[in-house]
CSV table of C-alpha atoms and ligand atoms in Angstrom, one decimal:
chain,number,residue,atom,x,y,z
A,1,MET,CA,81.9,47.6,-14.9
A,2,THR,CA,85.0,46.1,-15.7
A,3,VAL,CA,88.3,45.6,-14.2
A,4,GLN,CA,90.8,47.5,-16.4
A,5,VAL,CA,94.0,45.2,-16.1
A,6,GLY,CA,97.1,45.8,-17.7
A,7,LYS,CA,99.1,48.9,-18.0
A,8,SER,CA,97.3,51.6,-15.9
A,9,THR,CA,100.3,54.1,-16.3
A,10,SER,CA,103.3,54.7,-18.4
A,11,VAL,CA,105.2,54.0,-15.1
A,12,THR,CA,104.6,50.3,-15.4
A,13,ASP,CA,106.7,50.2,-18.7
A,14,LYS,CA,109.8,51.5,-16.5
A,15,ILE,CA,109.3,49.6,-13.4
A,16,ALA,CA,109.5,45.7,-12.3
A,17,LEU,CA,106.1,44.9,-11.2
A,18,ASP,CA,106.4,43.0,-7.3
A,19,ALA,CA,105.7,39.7,-7.2
A,20,PRO,CA,102.0,39.2,-5.5
A,21,ILE,CA,102.0,38.9,-1.6
A,22,PHE,CA,99.9,35.7,-2.1
A,23,ASP,CA,100.8,33.8,-5.3
A,24,PRO,CA,97.7,33.0,-6.9
A,25,ASP,CA,98.7,29.3,-7.8
A,26,ALA,CA,100.2,28.5,-4.6
A,27,PHE,CA,97.0,29.9,-2.8
A,28,ARG,CA,94.5,28.7,-5.2
A,29,LEU,CA,93.0,31.9,-6.4
A,30,ASN,CA,90.8,32.0,-9.5
A,31,ASN,CA,91.6,34.2,-12.4
A,32,GLU,CA,88.8,36.6,-11.8
A,33,GLN,CA,90.4,37.0,-8.1
A,34,ALA,CA,93.8,37.3,-9.4
A,35,THR,CA,93.0,39.9,-11.8
A,36,ILE,CA,91.5,42.1,-9.5
A,37,ILE,CA,94.3,41.7,-6.7
A,38,ALA,CA,96.7,42.3,-9.7
A,39,GLN,CA,94.7,45.6,-10.6
A,40,ALA,CA,95.2,46.9,-7.0
A,41,ARG,CA,98.9,45.8,-6.4
A,42,GLU,CA,99.9,47.7,-10.1
A,43,LEU,CA,97.8,50.8,-9.0
A,44,GLY,CA,99.6,50.3,-5.6
A,45,GLN,CA,103.1,50.2,-7.0
A,46,THR,CA,103.1,52.4,-9.9
A,47,VAL,CA,100.8,55.4,-8.6
A,48,PHE,CA,100.4,55.2,-4.8
A,49,ALA,CA,103.5,54.5,-3.8
A,50,GLY,CA,104.9,57.6,-5.0
A,51,ARG,CA,102.5,59.8,-3.6
A,52,ALA,CA,102.6,58.0,0.2
A,53,ALA,CA,105.1,60.4,1.5
A,54,ALA,CA,103.4,63.5,0.7
A,55,TYR,CA,100.0,62.6,2.3
A,56,ASP,CA,102.2,61.3,5.3
A,57,ARG,CA,104.2,64.3,5.9
A,58,ASP,CA,101.1,66.9,5.5
A,59,ALA,CA,98.6,64.4,7.1
A,60,MET,CA,96.6,65.1,3.8
A,61,PHE,CA,93.8,62.7,2.6
A,62,PRO,CA,94.8,60.8,-0.5
A,63,THR,CA,92.0,62.5,-2.5
A,64,GLU,CA,93.8,61.9,-6.0
A,65,ASN,CA,94.1,58.1,-5.2
A,66,TYR,CA,90.4,57.8,-4.4
A,67,ARG,CA,90.2,59.2,-8.2
A,68,ASP,CA,92.2,56.6,-9.6
A,69,LEU,CA,90.3,53.9,-7.3
A,70,HIS,CA,87.3,55.1,-9.0
A,71,ARG,CA,88.6,55.3,-12.2
A,72,ALA,CA,89.9,51.2,-11.8
A,73,GLY,CA,86.3,50.3,-10.7
A,74,LEU,CA,87.8,49.6,-7.4
A,75,LEU,CA,85.5,51.9,-5.1
A,76,GLY,CA,82.7,49.4,-6.1
A,77,ILE,CA,85.1,46.4,-5.6
A,78,SER,CA,82.3,44.7,-3.2
A,79,ILE,CA,79.5,46.1,-4.8
A,80,PRO,CA,77.4,42.9,-6.3
A,81,LYS,CA,78.0,42.7,-10.1
A,82,LYS,CA,74.2,43.5,-11.0
A,83,HIS,CA,74.6,46.9,-9.7
A,84,GLY,CA,77.7,47.5,-11.2
A,85,GLY,CA,80.4,46.8,-9.1
A,86,LEU,CA,83.3,44.0,-9.4
A,87,GLY,CA,81.4,41.8,-7.4
A,88,ALA,CA,84.4,40.6,-5.0
A,89,ASP,CA,84.1,38.6,-2.1
A,90,TYR,CA,85.5,38.8,1.2
A,91,GLN,CA,88.6,36.9,0.7
A,92,THR,CA,89.4,38.8,-2.7
A,93,TYR,CA,88.8,42.1,-1.3
A,94,ALA,CA,91.0,41.3,1.8
A,95,LEU,CA,93.9,40.2,-0.6
A,96,ALA,CA,93.5,43.6,-2.8
A,97,ALA,CA,93.6,45.7,0.3
A,98,ALA,CA,96.7,44.0,1.3
A,99,GLU,CA,98.4,44.9,-1.9
A,100,ILE,CA,97.2,48.6,-1.6
A,101,GLY,CA,98.5,48.8,2.0
A,102,ARG,CA,101.8,47.7,0.9
A,103,TYR,CA,102.5,50.8,-0.8
A,104,CYS,CA,100.2,53.5,0.9
A,105,GLY,CA,98.7,52.4,4.3
A,106,ALA,CA,96.4,55.6,4.8
A,107,THR,CA,95.0,54.8,1.4
A,108,ALA,CA,94.1,50.9,2.3
A,109,LEU,CA,92.8,51.7,5.7
A,110,THR,CA,90.5,54.5,4.4
A,111,TRP,CA,89.6,52.4,1.6
A,112,ASN,CA,88.6,49.5,3.8
A,113,MET,CA,86.1,52.1,5.9
A,114,HIS,CA,84.4,52.8,2.4
A,115,VAL,CA,84.5,49.2,1.1
A,116,CYS,CA,82.6,47.9,4.5
A,117,SER,CA,80.0,50.1,3.7
A,118,THR,CA,79.2,47.9,0.6
A,119,LEU,CA,80.8,44.7,1.9
A,120,TRP,CA,78.4,44.9,5.0
A,121,SER,CA,75.5,46.0,3.1
A,122,GLY,CA,75.9,43.7,0.1
A,123,PRO,CA,77.6,40.0,0.5
A,124,LEU,CA,77.2,40.0,4.3
A,125,ALA,CA,73.6,41.3,4.4
A,126,ASP,CA,72.7,38.6,2.0
A,127,ASP,CA,73.9,35.9,4.3
A,128,LEU,CA,71.4,37.4,7.1
A,129,ASP,CA,68.1,36.7,8.0
A,130,MET,CA,65.3,39.1,7.0
A,131,ASP,CA,61.8,38.7,5.7
A,132,ALA,CA,61.1,39.0,2.3
A,133,ALA,CA,59.5,42.9,2.4
A,134,THR,CA,62.6,43.9,4.2
A,135,ARG,CA,65.0,42.3,2.0
A,136,ALA,CA,63.3,44.2,-1.0
A,137,GLU,CA,63.4,47.3,0.4
A,138,HIS,CA,66.9,46.7,1.5
A,139,GLU,CA,67.7,46.1,-2.2
A,140,ARG,CA,65.9,49.1,-3.3
A,141,ARG,CA,67.9,51.2,-0.8
A,142,ARG,CA,71.4,49.9,-1.5
A,143,ALA,CA,71.1,50.1,-5.1
A,144,ALA,CA,70.6,54.0,-4.5
A,145,HIS,CA,74.2,53.9,-2.1
A,146,TYR,CA,75.6,51.8,-4.8
A,147,LYS,CA,74.8,53.7,-7.7
A,148,ARG,CA,76.5,56.9,-6.3
A,149,ILE,CA,79.6,54.9,-5.9
A,150,VAL,CA,80.0,53.4,-9.2
A,151,GLU,CA,78.4,56.4,-11.3
A,152,ASP,CA,79.7,59.3,-9.2
A,153,GLY,CA,82.7,57.9,-7.1
A,154,ALA,CA,81.1,58.9,-3.9
A,155,ILE,CA,83.0,57.9,-0.8
A,156,TYR,CA,81.8,56.6,2.1
A,157,SER,CA,83.4,56.4,5.7
A,158,GLN,CA,82.7,54.3,8.8
A,159,PRO,CA,82.8,56.4,12.1
A,160,PHE,CA,81.9,54.0,15.0
A,161,SER,CA,84.2,54.8,17.6
A,162,GLU,CA,83.1,57.1,20.5
A,163,GLY,CA,85.7,57.1,23.1
A,164,GLY,CA,83.4,54.6,25.5
A,165,ALA,CA,82.9,50.9,25.4
A,166,ALA,CA,80.2,51.3,22.7
A,167,ALA,CA,83.0,50.6,19.8
A,168,ALA,CA,84.4,47.5,21.7
A,169,GLY,CA,81.0,46.1,21.3
A,170,GLY,CA,80.4,46.5,25.5
A,171,ALA,CA,77.5,49.1,25.3
A,172,ALA,CA,75.0,50.6,22.9
A,173,PHE,CA,76.2,53.7,20.7
A,174,GLY,CA,75.8,56.7,22.5
A,175,THR,CA,75.2,58.8,19.1
A,176,GLU,CA,71.3,58.6,19.1
A,177,ALA,CA,68.9,58.2,16.3
A,178,LYS,CA,65.3,59.8,17.1
A,179,PRO,CA,62.7,58.3,14.9
A,180,THR,CA,60.8,61.1,13.0
A,181,LYS,CA,58.1,61.8,10.2
A,182,GLY,CA,60.1,60.2,7.2
A,183,GLY,CA,63.5,59.5,8.8
A,184,TRP,CA,65.6,60.1,11.8
A,185,ILE,CA,67.3,63.0,13.8
A,186,ILE,CA,70.7,62.2,14.8
A,187,ASN,CA,72.5,63.8,17.5
A,188,GLY,CA,76.2,62.4,18.7
A,189,LYS,CA,79.9,62.6,18.4
A,190,LYS,CA,82.3,60.1,16.7
A,191,ILE,CA,86.3,60.4,17.6
A,192,PHE,CA,88.8,59.1,15.0
A,193,ALA,CA,86.4,59.4,12.1
A,194,SER,CA,89.0,58.5,9.1
A,195,LEU,CA,88.1,60.4,6.2
A,196,SER,CA,86.7,63.4,8.1
A,197,GLY,CA,85.9,66.1,5.9
A,198,HIS,CA,86.7,64.0,2.6
A,199,ALA,CA,83.9,61.2,2.7
A,200,ASP,CA,80.6,62.1,0.8
A,201,TYR,CA,78.8,60.2,3.6
A,202,TYR,CA,79.3,58.9,6.9
A,203,GLY,CA,78.2,55.5,7.8
A,204,VAL,CA,77.4,56.0,11.2
A,205,LEU,CA,76.5,53.4,13.6
A,206,CYS,CA,73.9,54.9,16.3
A,207,THR,CA,71.3,53.7,18.6
A,208,GLU,CA,67.8,54.0,17.5
A,209,ILE,CA,65.8,55.4,20.6
A,210,ALA,CA,62.4,56.8,21.0
A,211,GLU,CA,61.2,59.0,23.7
A,212,GLY,CA,61.6,57.4,27.1
A,213,GLU,CA,63.2,54.3,25.7
A,214,LYS,CA,66.3,52.7,27.0
A,215,ALA,CA,69.2,52.3,24.8
A,216,SER,CA,69.9,48.9,23.6
A,217,ARG,CA,72.6,47.2,21.2
A,218,ARG,CA,69.9,45.5,19.7
A,219,ASN,CA,68.8,48.7,18.4
A,220,THR,CA,71.9,49.7,16.7
A,221,LEU,CA,71.2,51.6,12.9
A,222,TYR,CA,73.8,51.7,10.6
A,223,LEU,CA,72.8,55.3,8.8
A,224,ALA,CA,74.8,57.2,5.8
A,225,ILE,CA,74.8,60.6,6.8
A,226,PRO,CA,75.3,63.1,3.7
A,227,ALA,CA,78.6,64.9,4.9
A,228,LYS,CA,76.7,68.2,3.7
A,229,ALA,CA,73.7,67.7,5.8
A,230,ASP,CA,72.8,70.7,8.3
A,231,GLY,CA,74.3,69.8,11.5
A,232,VAL,CA,77.1,67.9,10.6
A,233,SER,CA,80.6,69.6,11.3
A,234,VAL,CA,84.2,68.1,11.7
A,235,VAL,CA,86.1,69.6,14.6
A,236,GLY,CA,89.8,69.1,16.3
A,237,ASP,CA,93.0,68.6,14.8
A,238,TRP,CA,94.7,65.4,13.3
A,239,ASP,CA,98.7,65.3,13.9
A,240,PRO,CA,99.2,61.7,14.8
A,241,LEU,CA,102.0,59.1,14.8
A,242,GLY,CA,101.1,57.0,11.8
A,243,MET,CA,98.3,56.5,9.5
A,244,ARG,CA,98.4,60.3,9.0
A,245,GLY,CA,96.9,60.4,5.6
A,246,THR,CA,93.3,59.0,7.4
A,247,VAL,CA,92.5,62.3,8.6
A,248,SER,CA,90.7,60.7,11.5
A,249,ARG,CA,89.2,63.7,13.1
A,250,THR,CA,86.1,64.2,15.4
A,251,LEU,CA,82.4,64.1,13.7
A,252,LEU,CA,79.5,66.3,15.7
A,253,PHE,CA,76.2,65.5,14.7
A,254,LYS,CA,73.7,68.1,16.0
A,255,ASP,CA,69.8,67.6,15.2
A,256,VAL,CA,70.8,66.0,12.0
A,257,PHE,CA,67.5,64.8,9.9
A,258,VAL,CA,68.3,61.9,7.6
A,259,ASP,CA,65.4,60.0,5.6
A,260,GLU,CA,64.7,56.4,5.6
A,261,ASN,CA,66.7,55.7,2.8
A,262,ALA,CA,69.9,56.6,4.6
A,263,ALA,CA,69.7,53.1,6.3
A,264,LEU,CA,72.7,50.8,4.8
A,265,MET,CA,71.2,47.9,6.9
A,266,PRO,CA,67.6,47.4,8.0
A,267,ARG,CA,66.8,47.6,11.6
A,268,GLY,CA,68.1,44.9,13.9
A,269,VAL,CA,70.5,43.6,10.8
A,270,TYR,CA,73.7,45.2,12.2
A,271,PHE,CA,73.3,43.5,15.6
A,272,GLN,CA,72.6,40.3,13.8
A,273,ALA,CA,75.9,40.7,11.7
A,274,ALA,CA,77.9,41.6,15.0
A,275,MET,CA,76.8,38.2,16.2
A,276,ARG,CA,76.5,36.1,13.5
A,277,TRP,CA,79.5,37.3,11.2
A,278,PRO,CA,82.5,38.3,13.4
A,279,HIS,CA,84.9,38.5,10.7
A,280,MET,CA,83.1,41.7,9.8
A,281,PHE,CA,85.8,43.4,12.3
A,282,LEU,CA,88.5,41.7,10.7
A,283,THR,CA,88.7,43.9,7.7
A,284,LEU,CA,91.3,46.3,9.5
A,285,SER,CA,93.9,43.6,9.1
A,286,PRO,CA,94.5,43.5,5.2
A,287,THR,CA,96.2,47.0,5.2
A,288,TYR,CA,98.7,45.8,8.2
A,289,MET,CA,99.3,42.6,6.4
A,290,GLY,CA,100.4,44.7,3.4
A,291,LEU,CA,103.0,46.7,5.5
A,292,ALA,CA,104.3,43.6,6.7
A,293,GLN,CA,105.3,42.7,3.2
A,294,ALA,CA,106.6,46.2,2.4
A,295,ALA,CA,108.7,46.0,5.5
A,296,TYR,CA,110.4,42.8,4.5
A,297,ASP,CA,110.4,43.8,0.6
A,298,PHE,CA,112.4,46.9,1.6
A,299,THR,CA,114.9,45.5,4.0
A,300,VAL,CA,115.7,42.7,1.3
A,301,ARG,CA,116.3,45.5,-1.5
A,302,TYR,CA,118.2,47.3,1.2
A,303,LEU,CA,120.5,44.9,2.1
A,304,ARG,CA,121.0,43.7,-1.6
A,305,GLY,CA,122.0,47.5,-2.2
A,306,GLU,CA,118.9,47.9,-4.7
A,307,VAL,CA,116.7,50.7,-3.2
A,308,PRO,CA,116.2,53.5,-5.7
A,309,GLY,CA,117.9,56.6,-4.9
A,310,MET,CA,120.4,55.0,-2.6
A,311,PRO,CA,124.1,54.2,-3.3
A,312,PRO,CA,124.4,50.6,-4.5
A,313,VAL,CA,126.0,49.5,-1.3
A,314,LYS,CA,125.3,45.9,-0.2
A,315,ARG,CA,125.0,44.8,3.4
A,316,ARG,CA,123.8,41.2,2.9
A,317,MET,CA,127.1,39.4,3.4
A,318,TYR,CA,127.0,39.9,7.1
A,319,PRO,CA,125.7,36.7,9.0
A,320,THR,CA,123.8,38.7,11.5
A,321,LYS,CA,121.8,40.6,8.6
A,322,GLN,CA,121.0,37.0,7.2
A,323,ILE,CA,119.7,35.9,10.4
A,324,ALA,CA,117.5,39.0,10.9
A,325,VAL,CA,116.0,38.6,7.5
A,326,ALA,CA,115.3,35.2,8.1
A,327,GLN,CA,113.5,35.9,11.0
A,328,MET,CA,111.6,38.3,9.3
A,329,GLN,CA,110.7,35.9,6.6
A,330,VAL,CA,109.7,33.3,9.2
A,331,LYS,CA,107.2,35.9,10.8
A,332,LEU,CA,106.3,36.8,7.7
A,333,GLU,CA,105.1,33.5,6.6
A,334,GLN,CA,103.5,32.6,9.8
A,335,ILE,CA,101.4,36.2,9.7
A,336,LYS,CA,100.5,35.0,5.9
A,337,GLY,CA,99.6,31.5,6.8
A,338,ILE,CA,96.8,32.2,9.4
A,339,TRP,CA,95.8,35.5,7.9
A,340,PHE,CA,95.0,33.9,4.3
A,341,GLN,CA,93.1,30.9,6.4
A,342,ALA,CA,91.0,33.4,8.6
A,343,VAL,CA,90.0,35.6,5.6
A,344,SER,CA,89.1,32.4,3.6
A,345,GLU,CA,86.9,31.4,6.3
A,346,ALA,CA,84.5,34.6,6.8
A,347,ARG,CA,80.9,33.7,6.5
A,348,ALA,CA,77.8,33.4,8.7
A,349,ASN,CA,77.8,31.4,11.9
A,350,PRO,CA,81.7,30.2,12.0
A,351,SER,CA,82.7,27.3,14.2
A,352,LYS,CA,84.6,28.6,17.6
A,353,GLU,CA,87.6,27.5,16.2
A,354,GLN,CA,87.2,29.7,13.1
A,355,VAL,CA,86.2,32.5,15.4
A,356,LEU,CA,89.3,31.9,17.8
A,357,ARG,CA,91.5,31.8,14.5
A,358,ALA,CA,90.3,35.1,13.3
A,359,TYR,CA,90.9,36.7,16.6
A,360,ALA,CA,94.5,35.2,16.7
A,361,ALA,CA,94.7,36.3,13.0
A,362,GLN,CA,94.0,40.0,13.8
A,363,TYR,CA,96.5,39.8,16.7
A,364,SER,CA,99.3,38.0,14.8
A,365,VAL,CA,98.8,40.4,11.9
A,366,MET,CA,98.6,43.8,14.2
A,367,GLU,CA,101.7,43.0,16.6
A,368,GLY,CA,103.8,40.7,14.1
A,369,THR,CA,103.8,43.9,11.4
A,370,ASN,CA,105.1,46.3,13.9
A,371,GLU,CA,107.8,43.4,15.2
A,372,ILE,CA,108.5,43.4,11.6
A,373,ALA,CA,109.3,46.7,10.8
A,374,THR,CA,110.9,47.0,14.1
A,375,LEU,CA,113.4,44.3,13.2
A,376,ALA,CA,113.7,45.9,9.5
A,377,ILE,CA,115.1,49.3,11.0
A,378,ARG,CA,117.3,47.7,13.3
A,379,THR,CA,118.8,45.2,10.6
A,380,CYS,CA,119.2,48.1,8.0
A,381,GLY,CA,120.4,50.9,10.3
A,382,GLY,CA,120.7,54.5,10.6
A,383,GLN,CA,120.0,55.6,7.0
A,384,ALA,CA,117.3,53.4,6.5
A,385,MET,CA,115.1,55.6,9.0
A,386,LEU,CA,115.4,58.8,7.3
A,387,LYS,CA,112.3,60.2,6.1
A,388,SER,CA,113.5,60.3,2.4
A,389,LEU,CA,113.0,56.3,2.5
A,390,PRO,CA,109.3,54.7,3.1
A,391,LEU,CA,110.7,52.4,6.1
A,392,GLU,CA,110.2,54.9,8.9
A,393,ARG,CA,106.6,55.3,7.4
A,394,ILE,CA,105.9,51.8,7.4
A,395,TYR,CA,107.0,51.6,11.1
A,396,ARG,CA,104.9,54.3,12.3
A,397,ASP,CA,101.8,53.2,10.4
A,398,SER,CA,102.5,49.6,11.8
A,399,ARG,CA,102.4,50.7,15.4
A,400,CYS,CA,98.4,51.8,14.9
A,401,GLY,CA,97.3,48.4,13.6
A,402,SER,CA,96.7,46.8,17.3
A,403,LEU,CA,95.0,50.0,18.7
A,404,MET,CA,92.2,49.5,16.3
A,405,LEU,CA,88.7,48.9,17.8
A,406,PRO,CA,87.0,46.6,18.2
A,407,TRP,CA,89.6,43.9,17.9
A,408,THR,CA,92.5,45.9,19.7
A,409,ALA,CA,95.8,43.2,20.1
A,410,GLU,CA,94.3,43.4,23.9
A,411,LEU,CA,90.7,42.6,23.5
A,412,CYS,CA,91.6,39.8,21.0
A,413,LEU,CA,93.6,38.1,23.9
A,414,ASP,CA,91.0,38.7,26.0
A,415,ARG,CA,88.5,37.2,24.0
A,416,ILE,CA,90.8,34.2,22.7
A,417,GLY,CA,91.2,33.5,26.5
A,418,ARG,CA,87.7,33.7,27.7
A,419,GLU,CA,86.2,31.9,24.8
A,420,ALA,CA,88.5,29.0,24.9
A,421,LEU,CA,88.1,28.5,28.6
A,422,TYR,CA,84.4,29.1,28.8
A,423,GLU,CA,81.3,27.7,26.6
A,424,THR,CA,78.6,30.1,25.6
A,425,GLY,CA,76.7,30.8,28.9
A,426,GLU,CA,78.9,28.9,31.3
A,427,THR,CA,79.9,30.4,34.6
A,428,ASP,CA,81.9,28.9,37.7
A,429,ASP,CA,78.8,29.3,40.0
B,501,FAD,C1,94.5,55.7,12.5
B,501,FAD,C2,93.6,55.8,13.0
B,501,FAD,C3,92.4,55.6,12.3
B,501,FAD,C4,91.1,55.1,12.9
B,501,FAD,N1,90.0,55.3,12.0
B,501,FAD,C5,89.0,54.9,12.8
B,501,FAD,C6,87.3,55.2,11.7
B,501,FAD,O1,87.6,55.3,10.8
B,501,FAD,N2,86.1,54.7,12.5
B,501,FAD,C7,86.1,54.3,13.6
B,501,FAD,O2,85.4,54.2,14.3
B,501,FAD,N3,87.3,54.4,14.4
B,501,FAD,C8,88.5,54.5,13.9
B,501,FAD,N4,89.9,54.5,14.6
B,501,FAD,C9,89.6,54.4,16.1
B,501,FAD,C10,90.0,53.4,16.7
B,501,FAD,O3,89.4,52.1,16.5
B,501,FAD,C11,90.1,53.4,18.6
B,501,FAD,O4,88.5,53.6,18.9
B,501,FAD,C12,91.0,54.7,18.6
B,501,FAD,O5,92.0,54.2,18.4
B,501,FAD,C13,90.5,55.7,20.0
B,501,FAD,O6,90.5,54.1,20.9
B,501,FAD,P1,91.2,54.4,22.5
B,501,FAD,O7,92.5,53.4,22.5
B,501,FAD,O8,91.1,55.4,23.0
B,501,FAD,O9,90.0,53.5,22.9
B,501,FAD,P2,89.4,53.3,24.6
B,501,FAD,O10,88.1,52.7,24.3
B,501,FAD,O11,89.8,54.1,25.6
B,501,FAD,O12,90.7,51.7,25.0
B,501,FAD,C14,91.8,52.0,25.5
B,501,FAD,C15,92.6,50.3,25.1
B,501,FAD,O13,91.9,49.7,26.2
B,501,FAD,C16,91.5,48.6,25.8
B,501,FAD,N5,90.0,48.2,26.1
B,501,FAD,C17,89.0,48.8,25.8
B,501,FAD,N6,87.7,48.5,25.8
B,501,FAD,C18,88.0,47.3,26.7
B,501,FAD,C19,87.4,46.2,27.5
B,501,FAD,N7,86.1,46.1,27.4
B,501,FAD,N8,88.4,45.2,28.0
B,501,FAD,C20,89.3,45.0,27.9
B,501,FAD,N9,90.3,46.0,27.4
B,501,FAD,C21,89.8,47.2,26.7
B,501,FAD,C22,91.7,48.4,24.4
B,501,FAD,O14,93.0,47.7,24.4
B,501,FAD,C23,91.9,50.0,23.8
B,501,FAD,O15,92.9,49.6,23.0
B,501,FAD,C24,90.9,54.7,14.2
B,501,FAD,C25,92.1,54.8,14.9
B,501,FAD,C26,93.3,55.2,14.4
B,501,FAD,C27,94.5,55.0,15.3
């Protein structure tokens, strides 16, 4: 598969393309990275931005966007090249996702769930320990998952939240996989399952537990359950404040059989990843990095009288507006700086400093984006919060970031404080 760069739609001819959030020269990106990220930005600006209001208004999944992502090769962005994907590394994916989030938060956030199924089973799993036989089996299984995505446009989701302590990493998942001949029988419930009713496969984290065994986080399995399998159902409504197009309803699994090939990671590898590859949980942040840029861009255009469809009234001459924009720009650059560094450091066995920086980056992006969006509304004024303009959607979407487990804003502070003050195994006794 090759990246289709250049003019993906005729709209490109009519609008000036935005500058990248991270200039390739300034941030020392190579040509291949810059090309993939530019592709995401162009698709976001020329196609997704125009559809975002309707998905948000109707809390509707962005199905059309997924067709476009497939056509552009971006469903396979992190699938290794030898399996037909674009072979993007963590940093490249994160930068591309930020560009999509800039134009449609719900598309970027759900795309993240999909991409993680390939990132975690792909480059991330390659960094982890497996014996040769296990690695060979993993290679065979993931090839089948990747083929579905690259050739058929299959969409994967990533429901792990259950409403208890499991999603925060504090307990074993309550969703159970009972070993049976040739596979597992799954029973359980996932809440806030983005892409419910729209994904082809639900990449479920569950606990493998044989009769009479005690549940353990070490026995976490990561299984792709076909949405059409007997015993899978989607229940409940979805009418939230923001990120409405994610359609994050409740999934129920009742005696669902999946065969062994459903495994996205071999036994024990998810647990190993959670211990050794912590940046795997930072992937919800790119969406919000993009929203921060979007709130800033809107404010500058609005104050310059350049928002399409609005009278060309300039408001930039007021010193209070200039100070507010300066504050937004400072905040944006702070977020960009720490976030770029953190996504560039994603690897197995990061240092303590890198882990603390990853928590700090997640916190800064999730809280800072909402601060920028809040300031944007106050600065632009009443007309800017009308639903006919994107800022109020950006504001609502940005509010959701710090609620995302396992690295909610609160949990990031909790971990930074504890891990900064205690070395592993240290107590006050
Ligand atoms: C738009 C959107 C899309 C989502 N999509 C998905 C998805 O696709 N897949 C998925 O798995 N989840 C998804 N989530 C779920 C998300 O990660 C949370 O699980 C969800 O918001 C429900 O969490 P809660 O705040 O009710 O959780 P609770 O566990 O009730 O936590 C409440 C708050 O308490 C704090 N807290 C929790 N545990 C601890 C602890 N041990 N120590 C200290 N404080 C703690 C946290 O700050 C948390 O915000 C999505 C959420 C949103 C908003």
